[in-house]
């Protein structure tokens, strides 16, 4: 199973370059040597949660022919998203939180949106639902995806608007060893950290990436760059392997064709 992840597109009708960055990222996904089986978008789809921003967001995604699964971030509007993105599988009423059973890797989207707050939240209802859904299929490898990562980044500005319920989520995940990865966004940079028995990975934004300076954790510096994506490849014998990809790069060159090295 091959999964692409985009995050923090922040589509804003007043800043058209953000939608253009998303269109470039989408165009890149359509030209990959192997077409992704699914695309995950881990929140902050829009800047203000406005209907016209979601219209632009959906239009930018229209070239994608595979299923696209979204979860809300702190900049989103849950009601707008629920109206536009029907739950693709069993879900939790009132939240954009659901399970997708279609592939060899089970996908569970978690809704960390906390209305009116920059921070995220996983309340008792959302955590209980997750615990029950994981218990239904203990033998199936499972990937969780969400907006707010359940880890500290070391950047004070971002950690101040981090996830509430992080410790409780860790307890749930610890009970379910089939969780192979937790994917998130929010921090606009690629981070990898241990969590419970598994690993958390965060996806850079399509428009800009934070450049951390842990010597000055009170500062937040951003760098504009080509849109970035995470690509995740699942094989039963190898597990989940992930890497960061950028659309604007040199042409693909075959170094080894499966039988011999290029001369």
PDB file of C-alpha atoms in Angstrom:
ATOM      1  CA  UNK A   1       0.000   0.000   0.000  1.00  0.00           C
ATOM      2  CA  UNK A   2       1.355   3.390  -1.023  1.00  0.00           C
ATOM      3  CA  UNK A   3       0.118   6.498   0.794  1.00  0.00           C
ATOM      4  CA  UNK A   4       0.933  10.166   0.201  1.00  0.00           C
ATOM      5  CA  UNK A   5       0.558  12.771   2.938  1.00  0.00           C
ATOM      6  CA  UNK A   6       0.120  16.523   2.571  1.00  0.00           C
ATOM      7  CA  UNK A   7      -0.462  18.944   5.410  1.00  0.00           C
ATOM      8  CA  UNK A   8      -1.097  22.532   6.434  1.00  0.00           C
ATOM      9  CA  UNK A   9      -2.160  23.835   3.047  1.00  0.00           C
ATOM     10  CA  UNK A  10      -3.764  26.927   4.676  1.00  0.00           C
ATOM     11  CA  UNK A  11      -5.732  27.829   1.546  1.00  0.00           C
ATOM     12  CA  UNK A  12      -6.588  31.533   1.757  1.00  0.00           C
ATOM     13  CA  UNK A  13      -8.392  33.447  -0.982  1.00  0.00           C
ATOM     14  CA  UNK A  14      -6.421  36.565   0.019  1.00  0.00           C
ATOM     15  CA  UNK A  15      -3.119  34.721  -0.480  1.00  0.00           C
ATOM     16  CA  UNK A  16      -3.422  32.819  -3.786  1.00  0.00           C
ATOM     17  CA  UNK A  17       0.136  31.490  -3.591  1.00  0.00           C
ATOM     18  CA  UNK A  18      -1.039  29.020  -0.917  1.00  0.00           C
ATOM     19  CA  UNK A  19      -3.587  27.400  -3.230  1.00  0.00           C
ATOM     20  CA  UNK A  20      -0.974  27.400  -5.982  1.00  0.00           C
ATOM     21  CA  UNK A  21       1.426  25.518  -3.706  1.00  0.00           C
ATOM     22  CA  UNK A  22      -1.291  22.921  -3.097  1.00  0.00           C
ATOM     23  CA  UNK A  23      -1.922  22.602  -6.842  1.00  0.00           C
ATOM     24  CA  UNK A  24       1.796  22.025  -7.409  1.00  0.00           C
ATOM     25  CA  UNK A  25       1.861  19.356  -4.710  1.00  0.00           C
ATOM     26  CA  UNK A  26      -1.172  17.640  -6.247  1.00  0.00           C
ATOM     27  CA  UNK A  27       0.408  17.761  -9.702  1.00  0.00           C
ATOM     28  CA  UNK A  28       3.518  16.123  -8.248  1.00  0.00           C
ATOM     29  CA  UNK A  29       1.483  13.267  -6.769  1.00  0.00           C
ATOM     30  CA  UNK A  30      -0.113  12.598 -10.170  1.00  0.00           C
ATOM     31  CA  UNK A  31       3.332  12.158 -11.777  1.00  0.00           C
ATOM     32  CA  UNK A  32       4.816   9.696  -9.276  1.00  0.00           C
ATOM     33  CA  UNK A  33       6.035   6.431 -10.854  1.00  0.00           C
ATOM     34  CA  UNK A  34       3.464   4.612  -8.730  1.00  0.00           C
ATOM     35  CA  UNK A  35       0.088   6.213  -8.111  1.00  0.00           C
ATOM     36  CA  UNK A  36      -0.707   6.493  -4.385  1.00  0.00           C
ATOM     37  CA  UNK A  37      -3.535   4.281  -3.168  1.00  0.00           C
ATOM     38  CA  UNK A  38      -4.694   7.108  -0.896  1.00  0.00           C
ATOM     39  CA  UNK A  39      -3.807  10.675   0.022  1.00  0.00           C
ATOM     40  CA  UNK A  40      -3.981  11.903   3.628  1.00  0.00           C
ATOM     41  CA  UNK A  41      -4.258  15.608   4.433  1.00  0.00           C
ATOM     42  CA  UNK A  42      -3.482  16.210   8.078  1.00  0.00           C
ATOM     43  CA  UNK A  43      -5.333  19.413   8.828  1.00  0.00           C
ATOM     44  CA  UNK A  44      -5.245  23.183   8.465  1.00  0.00           C
ATOM     45  CA  UNK A  45      -6.708  22.750   5.013  1.00  0.00           C
ATOM     46  CA  UNK A  46      -7.780  26.401   5.034  1.00  0.00           C
ATOM     47  CA  UNK A  47      -6.667  29.540   6.831  1.00  0.00           C
ATOM     48  CA  UNK A  48     -10.020  30.769   8.158  1.00  0.00           C
ATOM     49  CA  UNK A  49     -12.458  27.873   7.634  1.00  0.00           C
ATOM     50  CA  UNK A  50     -14.512  29.872   5.129  1.00  0.00           C
ATOM     51  CA  UNK A  51     -16.770  28.253   2.495  1.00  0.00           C
ATOM     52  CA  UNK A  52     -14.927  29.916  -0.382  1.00  0.00           C
ATOM     53  CA  UNK A  53     -11.602  28.631   0.960  1.00  0.00           C
ATOM     54  CA  UNK A  54     -12.933  25.061   1.037  1.00  0.00           C
ATOM     55  CA  UNK A  55     -14.209  25.490  -2.529  1.00  0.00           C
ATOM     56  CA  UNK A  56     -10.693  26.450  -3.635  1.00  0.00           C
ATOM     57  CA  UNK A  57      -9.222  23.610  -1.585  1.00  0.00           C
ATOM     58  CA  UNK A  58     -11.515  21.017  -3.156  1.00  0.00           C
ATOM     59  CA  UNK A  59     -10.899  22.361  -6.652  1.00  0.00           C
ATOM     60  CA  UNK A  60      -7.141  22.040  -6.141  1.00  0.00           C
ATOM     61  CA  UNK A  61      -7.609  18.382  -5.159  1.00  0.00           C
ATOM     62  CA  UNK A  62      -9.800  17.552  -8.175  1.00  0.00           C
ATOM     63  CA  UNK A  63      -6.975  16.011 -10.308  1.00  0.00           C
ATOM     64  CA  UNK A  64      -6.541  13.260  -7.693  1.00  0.00           C
ATOM     65  CA  UNK A  65      -8.360  10.075  -8.688  1.00  0.00           C
ATOM     66  CA  UNK A  66      -7.576   8.094  -5.530  1.00  0.00           C
ATOM     67  CA  UNK A  67      -9.418   8.490  -2.200  1.00  0.00           C
ATOM     68  CA  UNK A  68      -8.442  11.617  -0.258  1.00  0.00           C
ATOM     69  CA  UNK A  69      -8.904  11.493   3.517  1.00  0.00           C
ATOM     70  CA  UNK A  70      -8.868  14.705   5.550  1.00  0.00           C
ATOM     71  CA  UNK A  71      -8.923  15.626   9.229  1.00  0.00           C
ATOM     72  CA  UNK A  72      -9.388  19.138  10.645  1.00  0.00           C
ATOM     73  CA  UNK A  73      -6.728  21.382  12.154  1.00  0.00           C
ATOM     74  CA  UNK A  74      -6.999  24.408  14.380  1.00  0.00           C
ATOM     75  CA  UNK A  75      -7.526  26.737  11.391  1.00  0.00           C
ATOM     76  CA  UNK A  76     -10.396  24.647  10.023  1.00  0.00           C
ATOM     77  CA  UNK A  77     -14.139  24.643  10.597  1.00  0.00           C
ATOM     78  CA  UNK A  78     -15.430  21.210  11.558  1.00  0.00           C
ATOM     79  CA  UNK A  79     -19.015  21.834  10.388  1.00  0.00           C
ATOM     80  CA  UNK A  80     -17.844  23.053   6.984  1.00  0.00           C
ATOM     81  CA  UNK A  81     -15.639  20.001   6.591  1.00  0.00           C
ATOM     82  CA  UNK A  82     -18.308  17.527   7.679  1.00  0.00           C
ATOM     83  CA  UNK A  83     -20.661  19.040   5.110  1.00  0.00           C
ATOM     84  CA  UNK A  84     -18.095  18.705   2.315  1.00  0.00           C
ATOM     85  CA  UNK A  85     -16.250  15.509   3.260  1.00  0.00           C
ATOM     86  CA  UNK A  86     -18.672  12.752   4.301  1.00  0.00           C
ATOM     87  CA  UNK A  87     -17.174  10.192   6.641  1.00  0.00           C
ATOM     88  CA  UNK A  88     -15.643   7.447   4.457  1.00  0.00           C
ATOM     89  CA  UNK A  89     -16.259   4.691   7.003  1.00  0.00           C
ATOM     90  CA  UNK A  90     -17.357   4.001  10.545  1.00  0.00           C
ATOM     91  CA  UNK A  91     -17.090   7.295  12.412  1.00  0.00           C
ATOM     92  CA  UNK A  92     -17.779   9.196  15.601  1.00  0.00           C
ATOM     93  CA  UNK A  93     -20.904  11.342  15.435  1.00  0.00           C
ATOM     94  CA  UNK A  94     -20.206  15.068  15.545  1.00  0.00           C
ATOM     95  CA  UNK A  95     -16.513  14.685  14.713  1.00  0.00           C
ATOM     96  CA  UNK A  96     -14.461  14.169  11.571  1.00  0.00           C
ATOM     97  CA  UNK A  97     -13.054  10.980  13.085  1.00  0.00           C
ATOM     98  CA  UNK A  98     -13.319   7.673  11.235  1.00  0.00           C
ATOM     99  CA  UNK A  99     -11.780   4.354  10.206  1.00  0.00           C
ATOM    100  CA  UNK A 100     -10.998   3.227   6.634  1.00  0.00           C
ATOM    101  CA  UNK A 101     -10.880  -0.536   6.126  1.00  0.00           C
ATOM    102  CA  UNK A 102     -10.241  -0.764   2.356  1.00  0.00           C
ATOM    103  CA  UNK A 103      -6.534  -1.588   2.208  1.00  0.00           C
ATOM    104  CA  UNK A 104      -4.027  -3.891   3.886  1.00  0.00           C
ATOM    105  CA  UNK A 105      -3.155  -1.015   6.228  1.00  0.00           C
ATOM    106  CA  UNK A 106      -6.079   0.138   8.362  1.00  0.00           C
ATOM    107  CA  UNK A 107      -6.369   3.937   8.477  1.00  0.00           C
ATOM    108  CA  UNK A 108      -7.870   5.851  11.406  1.00  0.00           C
ATOM    109  CA  UNK A 109      -8.334   9.612  11.207  1.00  0.00           C
ATOM    110  CA  UNK A 110      -8.484  11.472  14.518  1.00  0.00           C
ATOM    111  CA  UNK A 111     -10.202  14.836  14.988  1.00  0.00           C
ATOM    112  CA  UNK A 112      -8.083  17.068  17.272  1.00  0.00           C
ATOM    113  CA  UNK A 113      -9.977  20.281  16.454  1.00  0.00           C
ATOM    114  CA  UNK A 114     -10.814  22.407  19.508  1.00  0.00           C
ATOM    115  CA  UNK A 115     -13.160  25.238  18.444  1.00  0.00           C
ATOM    116  CA  UNK A 116     -11.751  28.672  19.165  1.00  0.00           C
ATOM    117  CA  UNK A 117      -8.345  27.345  20.212  1.00  0.00           C
ATOM    118  CA  UNK A 118      -4.987  27.021  18.491  1.00  0.00           C
ATOM    119  CA  UNK A 119      -4.254  23.987  20.631  1.00  0.00           C
ATOM    120  CA  UNK A 120      -5.744  20.588  19.883  1.00  0.00           C
ATOM    121  CA  UNK A 121      -7.756  18.266  22.044  1.00  0.00           C
ATOM    122  CA  UNK A 122      -8.657  14.606  22.273  1.00  0.00           C
ATOM    123  CA  UNK A 123     -11.523  14.391  24.741  1.00  0.00           C
ATOM    124  CA  UNK A 124     -12.746  11.278  26.573  1.00  0.00           C
ATOM    125  CA  UNK A 125     -15.346  10.545  23.870  1.00  0.00           C
ATOM    126  CA  UNK A 126     -12.808  10.626  21.046  1.00  0.00           C
ATOM    127  CA  UNK A 127     -10.286   8.537  22.971  1.00  0.00           C
ATOM    128  CA  UNK A 128     -12.900   5.973  24.017  1.00  0.00           C
ATOM    129  CA  UNK A 129     -14.037   5.628  20.401  1.00  0.00           C
ATOM    130  CA  UNK A 130     -10.435   5.070  19.283  1.00  0.00           C
ATOM    131  CA  UNK A 131      -9.860   2.446  21.980  1.00  0.00           C
ATOM    132  CA  UNK A 132     -12.990   0.552  20.901  1.00  0.00           C
ATOM    133  CA  UNK A 133     -12.178   0.714  17.182  1.00  0.00           C
ATOM    134  CA  UNK A 134      -8.613  -0.507  17.734  1.00  0.00           C
ATOM    135  CA  UNK A 135      -9.897  -3.375  19.884  1.00  0.00           C
ATOM    136  CA  UNK A 136     -12.128  -4.537  17.006  1.00  0.00           C
ATOM    137  CA  UNK A 137      -9.141  -5.508  14.807  1.00  0.00           C
ATOM    138  CA  UNK A 138      -6.094  -6.301  16.964  1.00  0.00           C
ATOM    139  CA  UNK A 139      -4.361  -8.261  14.206  1.00  0.00           C
ATOM    140  CA  UNK A 140      -4.603  -5.572  11.512  1.00  0.00           C
ATOM    141  CA  UNK A 141      -1.665  -3.157  11.117  1.00  0.00           C
ATOM    142  CA  UNK A 142      -3.046   0.326  11.671  1.00  0.00           C
ATOM    143  CA  UNK A 143      -1.959   3.874  10.902  1.00  0.00           C
ATOM    144  CA  UNK A 144      -3.331   6.846  12.856  1.00  0.00           C
ATOM    145  CA  UNK A 145      -3.395  10.308  11.288  1.00  0.00           C
ATOM    146  CA  UNK A 146      -4.265  13.600  12.955  1.00  0.00           C
ATOM    147  CA  UNK A 147      -3.387  17.301  12.926  1.00  0.00           C
ATOM    148  CA  UNK A 148      -1.783  18.065  16.311  1.00  0.00           C
ATOM    149  CA  UNK A 149       1.136  15.702  16.995  1.00  0.00           C
ATOM    150  CA  UNK A 150       1.134  14.002  20.411  1.00  0.00           C
ATOM    151  CA  UNK A 151       4.736  15.068  21.092  1.00  0.00           C
ATOM    152  CA  UNK A 152       6.656  18.178  22.159  1.00  0.00           C
ATOM    153  CA  UNK A 153       8.580  19.879  19.348  1.00  0.00           C
ATOM    154  CA  UNK A 154      10.895  21.915  21.591  1.00  0.00           C
ATOM    155  CA  UNK A 155       9.605  25.133  19.976  1.00  0.00           C
ATOM    156  CA  UNK A 156       7.791  27.147  22.620  1.00  0.00           C
ATOM    157  CA  UNK A 157       5.317  28.832  20.267  1.00  0.00           C
ATOM    158  CA  UNK A 158       4.133  25.522  18.819  1.00  0.00           C
ATOM    159  CA  UNK A 159       4.175  23.569  22.070  1.00  0.00           C
ATOM    160  CA  UNK A 160       1.924  26.228  23.631  1.00  0.00           C
ATOM    161  CA  UNK A 161      -0.725  25.233  21.074  1.00  0.00           C
ATOM    162  CA  UNK A 162       0.003  21.514  21.191  1.00  0.00           C
ATOM    163  CA  UNK A 163      -2.280  18.574  21.889  1.00  0.00           C
ATOM    164  CA  UNK A 164      -4.293  18.257  25.095  1.00  0.00           C
ATOM    165  CA  UNK A 165      -4.911  14.605  25.941  1.00  0.00           C
ATOM    166  CA  UNK A 166      -1.475  13.494  24.803  1.00  0.00           C
ATOM    167  CA  UNK A 167      -0.819  11.260  27.818  1.00  0.00           C
ATOM    168  CA  UNK A 168      -4.250   9.647  27.543  1.00  0.00           C
ATOM    169  CA  UNK A 169      -3.678   8.942  23.843  1.00  0.00           C
ATOM    170  CA  UNK A 170      -0.342   7.338  24.719  1.00  0.00           C
ATOM    171  CA  UNK A 171      -2.135   4.989  27.126  1.00  0.00           C
ATOM    172  CA  UNK A 172      -4.621   3.978  24.418  1.00  0.00           C
ATOM    173  CA  UNK A 173      -1.941   3.363  21.798  1.00  0.00           C
ATOM    174  CA  UNK A 174       0.157   1.419  24.285  1.00  0.00           C
ATOM    175  CA  UNK A 175      -2.693  -1.091  24.617  1.00  0.00           C
ATOM    176  CA  UNK A 176      -2.762  -1.735  20.855  1.00  0.00           C
ATOM    177  CA  UNK A 177       0.555  -2.939  19.402  1.00  0.00           C
ATOM    178  CA  UNK A 178      -0.895  -3.060  15.872  1.00  0.00           C
ATOM    179  CA  UNK A 179      -0.480   0.746  15.559  1.00  0.00           C
ATOM    180  CA  UNK A 180       2.530   1.030  13.254  1.00  0.00           C
ATOM    181  CA  UNK A 181       2.744   4.834  12.944  1.00  0.00           C
ATOM    182  CA  UNK A 182       1.116   8.087  14.009  1.00  0.00           C
ATOM    183  CA  UNK A 183       1.119  10.794  11.323  1.00  0.00           C
ATOM    184  CA  UNK A 184       0.457  14.467  12.023  1.00  0.00           C
ATOM    185  CA  UNK A 185       0.981  18.016  10.785  1.00  0.00           C
ATOM    186  CA  UNK A 186       0.673  21.358  12.612  1.00  0.00           C
ATOM    187  CA  UNK A 187       4.385  22.012  13.215  1.00  0.00           C
ATOM    188  CA  UNK A 188       5.170  22.672   9.512  1.00  0.00           C
ATOM    189  CA  UNK A 189       8.349  20.614   9.522  1.00  0.00           C
ATOM    190  CA  UNK A 190       9.401  16.959   9.342  1.00  0.00           C
ATOM    191  CA  UNK A 191       9.881  15.622  12.866  1.00  0.00           C
ATOM    192  CA  UNK A 192      10.261  12.015  14.010  1.00  0.00           C
ATOM    193  CA  UNK A 193       9.868  10.932  17.632  1.00  0.00           C
ATOM    194  CA  UNK A 194       9.034   7.867  19.676  1.00  0.00           C
ATOM    195  CA  UNK A 195       5.525   7.602  21.106  1.00  0.00           C
ATOM    196  CA  UNK A 196       4.166   4.704  23.172  1.00  0.00           C
ATOM    197  CA  UNK A 197       5.505   1.630  21.328  1.00  0.00           C
ATOM    198  CA  UNK A 198       5.474   3.316  17.919  1.00  0.00           C
ATOM    199  CA  UNK A 199       6.686   6.402  16.025  1.00  0.00           C
ATOM    200  CA  UNK A 200       5.220   9.839  15.335  1.00  0.00           C
ATOM    201  CA  UNK A 201       6.051  11.606  12.069  1.00  0.00           C
ATOM    202  CA  UNK A 202       4.993  15.138  11.136  1.00  0.00           C
ATOM    203  CA  UNK A 203       4.576  16.425   7.598  1.00  0.00           C
ATOM    204  CA  UNK A 204       5.893  19.815   6.411  1.00  0.00           C
ATOM    205  CA  UNK A 205       3.434  22.361   5.052  1.00  0.00           C
ATOM    206  CA  UNK A 206       2.920  22.674   1.327  1.00  0.00           C
ATOM    207  CA  UNK A 207       3.785  26.388   1.416  1.00  0.00           C
ATOM    208  CA  UNK A 208       6.440  26.848   4.089  1.00  0.00           C
ATOM    209  CA  UNK A 209       8.581  24.957   6.582  1.00  0.00           C
ATOM    210  CA  UNK A 210       9.659  26.021  10.048  1.00  0.00           C
ATOM    211  CA  UNK A 211      13.419  26.007  10.590  1.00  0.00           C
ATOM    212  CA  UNK A 212      13.959  25.138  14.276  1.00  0.00           C
ATOM    213  CA  UNK A 213      16.665  26.820  16.314  1.00  0.00           C
ATOM    214  CA  UNK A 214      16.650  24.915  19.599  1.00  0.00           C
ATOM    215  CA  UNK A 215      19.242  27.341  20.975  1.00  0.00           C
ATOM    216  CA  UNK A 216      16.499  29.969  20.790  1.00  0.00           C
ATOM    217  CA  UNK A 217      13.290  27.965  21.353  1.00  0.00           C
ATOM    218  CA  UNK A 218      11.226  31.151  21.789  1.00  0.00           C
ATOM    219  CA  UNK A 219      11.827  32.078  18.141  1.00  0.00           C
ATOM    220  CA  UNK A 220       9.969  30.699  15.140  1.00  0.00           C
ATOM    221  CA  UNK A 221      11.601  31.069  11.741  1.00  0.00           C
ATOM    222  CA  UNK A 222       9.881  30.024   8.542  1.00  0.00           C
ATOM    223  CA  UNK A 223      11.390  29.218   5.152  1.00  0.00           C
ATOM    224  CA  UNK A 224       9.407  29.269   1.921  1.00  0.00           C
ATOM    225  CA  UNK A 225      10.240  26.322  -0.279  1.00  0.00           C
ATOM    226  CA  UNK A 226       8.716  24.051  -2.912  1.00  0.00           C
ATOM    227  CA  UNK A 227       5.752  22.097  -1.533  1.00  0.00           C
ATOM    228  CA  UNK A 228       6.798  18.989   0.373  1.00  0.00           C
ATOM    229  CA  UNK A 229       5.021  15.678   0.910  1.00  0.00           C
ATOM    230  CA  UNK A 230       5.577  12.536   2.932  1.00  0.00           C
ATOM    231  CA  UNK A 231       5.334   9.246   1.059  1.00  0.00           C
ATOM    232  CA  UNK A 232       4.611   6.067   3.032  1.00  0.00           C
ATOM    233  CA  UNK A 233       5.043   2.548   1.635  1.00  0.00           C
ATOM    234  CA  UNK A 234       3.586  -0.428   3.484  1.00  0.00           C
ATOM    235  CA  UNK A 235       4.706  -4.016   2.901  1.00  0.00           C
ATOM    236  CA  UNK A 236       3.830  -6.793   5.298  1.00  0.00           C
ATOM    237  CA  UNK A 237       7.361  -8.146   5.351  1.00  0.00           C
ATOM    238  CA  UNK A 238       9.062  -4.734   5.696  1.00  0.00           C
ATOM    239  CA  UNK A 239       6.520  -2.676   7.609  1.00  0.00           C
ATOM    240  CA  UNK A 240       5.989   1.025   6.923  1.00  0.00           C
ATOM    241  CA  UNK A 241       8.820   2.952   5.271  1.00  0.00           C
ATOM    242  CA  UNK A 242       8.502   6.726   4.821  1.00  0.00           C
ATOM    243  CA  UNK A 243      10.422   9.517   3.161  1.00  0.00           C
ATOM    244  CA  UNK A 244      10.086  13.222   2.375  1.00  0.00           C
ATOM    245  CA  UNK A 245       9.640  14.232  -1.254  1.00  0.00           C
ATOM    246  CA  UNK A 246       9.719  17.600  -3.044  1.00  0.00           C
ATOM    247  CA  UNK A 247       8.085  18.238  -6.445  1.00  0.00           C
ATOM    248  CA  UNK A 248      10.742  20.553  -7.901  1.00  0.00           C
ATOM    249  CA  UNK A 249      13.775  18.384  -8.361  1.00  0.00           C
ATOM    250  CA  UNK A 250      15.962  16.862 -11.075  1.00  0.00           C
ATOM    251  CA  UNK A 251      14.442  14.307 -13.481  1.00  0.00           C
ATOM    252  CA  UNK A 252      13.998  10.690 -12.370  1.00  0.00           C
ATOM    253  CA  UNK A 253      17.044   8.588 -13.299  1.00  0.00           C
ATOM    254  CA  UNK A 254      17.010   4.777 -13.046  1.00  0.00           C
ATOM    255  CA  UNK A 255      20.159   3.772 -11.178  1.00  0.00           C
ATOM    256  CA  UNK A 256      19.252   0.049 -10.973  1.00  0.00           C
ATOM    257  CA  UNK A 257      16.584  -1.540 -13.178  1.00  0.00           C
ATOM    258  CA  UNK A 258      15.983  -4.510 -10.857  1.00  0.00           C
ATOM    259  CA  UNK A 259      18.608  -6.689 -12.533  1.00  0.00           C
ATOM    260  CA  UNK A 260      21.665  -4.517 -13.071  1.00  0.00           C
ATOM    261  CA  UNK A 261      23.176  -1.119 -12.269  1.00  0.00           C
ATOM    262  CA  UNK A 262      23.029   1.621 -14.871  1.00  0.00           C
ATOM    263  CA  UNK A 263      26.287   2.017 -16.762  1.00  0.00           C
TER     264      UNK A 263
END
